[in-house]
Coordinates of C-alpha atoms in Angstrom, one line a residue:
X243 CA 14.6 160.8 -6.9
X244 CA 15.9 157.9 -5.4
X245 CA 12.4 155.5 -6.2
X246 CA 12.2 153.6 -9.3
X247 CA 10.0 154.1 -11.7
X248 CA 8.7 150.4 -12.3
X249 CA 5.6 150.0 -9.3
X250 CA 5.7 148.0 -6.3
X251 CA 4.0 144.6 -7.2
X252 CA 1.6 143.3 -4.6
X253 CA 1.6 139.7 -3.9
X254 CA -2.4 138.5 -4.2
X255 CA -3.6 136.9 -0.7
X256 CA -6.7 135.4 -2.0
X257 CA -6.7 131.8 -3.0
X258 CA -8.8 132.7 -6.4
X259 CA -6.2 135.2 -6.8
X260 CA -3.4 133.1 -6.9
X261 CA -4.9 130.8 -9.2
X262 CA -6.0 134.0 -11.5
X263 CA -2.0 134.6 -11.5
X264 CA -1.1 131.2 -12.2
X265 CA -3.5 131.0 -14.8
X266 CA -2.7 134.4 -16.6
X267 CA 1.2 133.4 -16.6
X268 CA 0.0 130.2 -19.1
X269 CA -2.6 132.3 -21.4
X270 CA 0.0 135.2 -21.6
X271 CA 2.5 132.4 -22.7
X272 CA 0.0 131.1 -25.3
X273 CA -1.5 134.6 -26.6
X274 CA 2.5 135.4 -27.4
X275 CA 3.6 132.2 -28.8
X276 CA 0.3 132.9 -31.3
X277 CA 0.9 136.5 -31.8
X278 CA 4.3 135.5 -32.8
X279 CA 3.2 132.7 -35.3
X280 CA 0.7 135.4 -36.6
X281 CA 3.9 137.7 -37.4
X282 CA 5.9 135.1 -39.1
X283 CA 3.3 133.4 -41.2
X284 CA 2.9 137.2 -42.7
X285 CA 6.9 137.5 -43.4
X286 CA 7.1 134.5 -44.8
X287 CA 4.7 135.3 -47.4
X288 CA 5.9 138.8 -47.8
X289 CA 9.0 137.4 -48.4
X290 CA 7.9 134.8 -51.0
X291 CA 6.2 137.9 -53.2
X292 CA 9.4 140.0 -53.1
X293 CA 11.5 137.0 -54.5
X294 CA 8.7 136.9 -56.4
X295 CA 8.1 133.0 -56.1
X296 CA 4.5 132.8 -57.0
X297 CA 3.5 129.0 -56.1
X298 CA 5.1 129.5 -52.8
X299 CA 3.5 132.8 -52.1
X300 CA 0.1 131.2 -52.9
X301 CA 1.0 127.9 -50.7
X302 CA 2.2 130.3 -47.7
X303 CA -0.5 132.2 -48.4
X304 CA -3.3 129.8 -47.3
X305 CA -1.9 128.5 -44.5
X306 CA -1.5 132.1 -43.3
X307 CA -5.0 132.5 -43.4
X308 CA -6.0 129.9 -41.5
X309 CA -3.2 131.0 -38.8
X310 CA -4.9 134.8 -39.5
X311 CA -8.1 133.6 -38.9
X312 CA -7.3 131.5 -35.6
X313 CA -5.4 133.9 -33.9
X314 CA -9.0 136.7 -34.3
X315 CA -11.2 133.8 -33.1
X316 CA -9.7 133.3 -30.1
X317 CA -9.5 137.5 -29.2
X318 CA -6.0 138.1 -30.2
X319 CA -6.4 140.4 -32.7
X320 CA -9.6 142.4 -33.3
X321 CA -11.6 140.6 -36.5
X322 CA -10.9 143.9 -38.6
X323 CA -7.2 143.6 -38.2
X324 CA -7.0 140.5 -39.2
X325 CA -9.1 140.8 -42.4
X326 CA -7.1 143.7 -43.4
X327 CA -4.1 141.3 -43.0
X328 CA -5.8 139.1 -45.3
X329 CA -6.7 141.7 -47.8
X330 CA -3.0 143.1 -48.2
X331 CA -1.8 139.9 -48.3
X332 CA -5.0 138.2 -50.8
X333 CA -3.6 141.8 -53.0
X334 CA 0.4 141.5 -53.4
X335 CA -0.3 137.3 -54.2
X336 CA -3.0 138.2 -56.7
X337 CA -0.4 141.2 -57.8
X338 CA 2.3 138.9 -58.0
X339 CA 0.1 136.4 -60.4
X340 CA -0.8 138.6 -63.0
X341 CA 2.7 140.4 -63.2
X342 CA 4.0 136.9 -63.9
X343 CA 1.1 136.3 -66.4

């Protein structure tokens, strides 16, 4: 066939159109600048229990929560995920402290 597989995108007539596309470009830039801090802040404290650096773990640790919590607040990511996040992570930390005890 000689059509691509991508679809045809229409071009929105309606003023309140428009503005729905202006405004989704913005939130779509937001929602993946957050989902990307949400994936970091969860390496970096990965990364701190496999070197097995047990103050940093429990530093990154905290402020990964509050970045955890943020991003389900605002719809990102369902409330479950993100408490299973914090469970997993809340488990290798507390792992990480008594293997060093």
């Amino acid at each position: 066939m000689a059509t691509s597989s991508k679809a045809k995108k229409k071009t929105v007539r309606i003023a309140s159109g428009r503005k729905r596309v202006r405004q989704d470009v913005k939130l779509n830039a937001a929602n993946t600048a957050l989902r990307s801090k949400f994936r970091t802040v969860i390496k970096n404290v990965q990364k701190a229990v496999v070197a097995g650096d047990k103050a940093k773990a429990t530093e990154l640790f905290q402020t990964a929560q509050s970045v955890i919590d943020s991003v389900a607040d605002k719809g990102i990511f369902h409330k479950n995920k993100a408490a299973r996040h914090k469970s997993r992570l809340a488990a290798k930390v507390k792992a990480l402290a008594t293997a060093a005890a």
